[in-house]
Short mmCIF file of C-alpha atoms in Angstrom, two decimals:
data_model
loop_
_atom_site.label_atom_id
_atom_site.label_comp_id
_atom_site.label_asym_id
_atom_site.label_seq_id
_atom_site.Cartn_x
_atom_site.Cartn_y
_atom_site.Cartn_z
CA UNK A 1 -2.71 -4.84 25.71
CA UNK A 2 -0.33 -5.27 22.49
CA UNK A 3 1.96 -2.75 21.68
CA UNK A 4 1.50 -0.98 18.47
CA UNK A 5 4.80 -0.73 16.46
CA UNK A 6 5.52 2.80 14.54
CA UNK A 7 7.35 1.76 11.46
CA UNK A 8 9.60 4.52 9.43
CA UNK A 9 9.32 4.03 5.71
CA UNK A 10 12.87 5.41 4.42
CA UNK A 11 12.49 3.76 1.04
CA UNK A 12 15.08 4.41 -1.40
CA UNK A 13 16.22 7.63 0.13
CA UNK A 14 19.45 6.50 1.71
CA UNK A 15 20.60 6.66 -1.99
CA UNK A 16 22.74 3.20 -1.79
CA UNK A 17 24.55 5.01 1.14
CA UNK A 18 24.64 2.95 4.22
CA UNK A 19 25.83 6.31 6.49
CA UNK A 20 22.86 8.22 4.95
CA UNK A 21 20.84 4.90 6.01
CA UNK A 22 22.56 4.72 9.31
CA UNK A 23 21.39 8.92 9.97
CA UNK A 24 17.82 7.94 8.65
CA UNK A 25 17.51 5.37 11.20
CA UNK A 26 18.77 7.79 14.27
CA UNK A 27 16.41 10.26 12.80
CA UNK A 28 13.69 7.71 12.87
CA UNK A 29 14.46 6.46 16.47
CA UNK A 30 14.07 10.02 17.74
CA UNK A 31 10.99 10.29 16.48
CA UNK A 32 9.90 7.73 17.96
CA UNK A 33 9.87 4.92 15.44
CA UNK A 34 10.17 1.10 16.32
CA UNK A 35 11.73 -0.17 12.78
CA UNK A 36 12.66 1.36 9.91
CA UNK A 37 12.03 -0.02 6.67
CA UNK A 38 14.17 0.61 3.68
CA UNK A 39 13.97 -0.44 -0.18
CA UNK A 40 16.55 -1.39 -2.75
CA UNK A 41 15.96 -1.58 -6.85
CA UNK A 42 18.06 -2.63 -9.58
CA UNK A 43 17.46 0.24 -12.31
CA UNK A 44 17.97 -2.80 -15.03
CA UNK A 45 15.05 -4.53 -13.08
CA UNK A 46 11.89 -1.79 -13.74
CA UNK A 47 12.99 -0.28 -17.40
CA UNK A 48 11.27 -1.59 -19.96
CA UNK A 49 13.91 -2.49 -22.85
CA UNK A 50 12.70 -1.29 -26.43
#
């Protein structure tokens, strides 16, 4: 039978840290989770300029 994979969604909420990203993903491994997935944005790159 395939294993199903639990998957952590941190987002943006490491905050451009990588030790708050690092504590996310120890806090997602003892829960439980197999990956983490994280998200990055360039402010510039989702305000519309007037």
């Amino acid at each position: 039978m395939t294993k199903i994979l639990v998957i952590a969604e941190a987002g943006v909420n490491h905050n451009g840290s990588v030790g708050q990203a690092k504590r996310l993903i120890d806090v997602a491994a003892d829960s439980g989770a197999d990956v983490v997935k994280f998200q990055t944005f360039t402010a510039e790159n989702v305000v519309t300029h007037q």
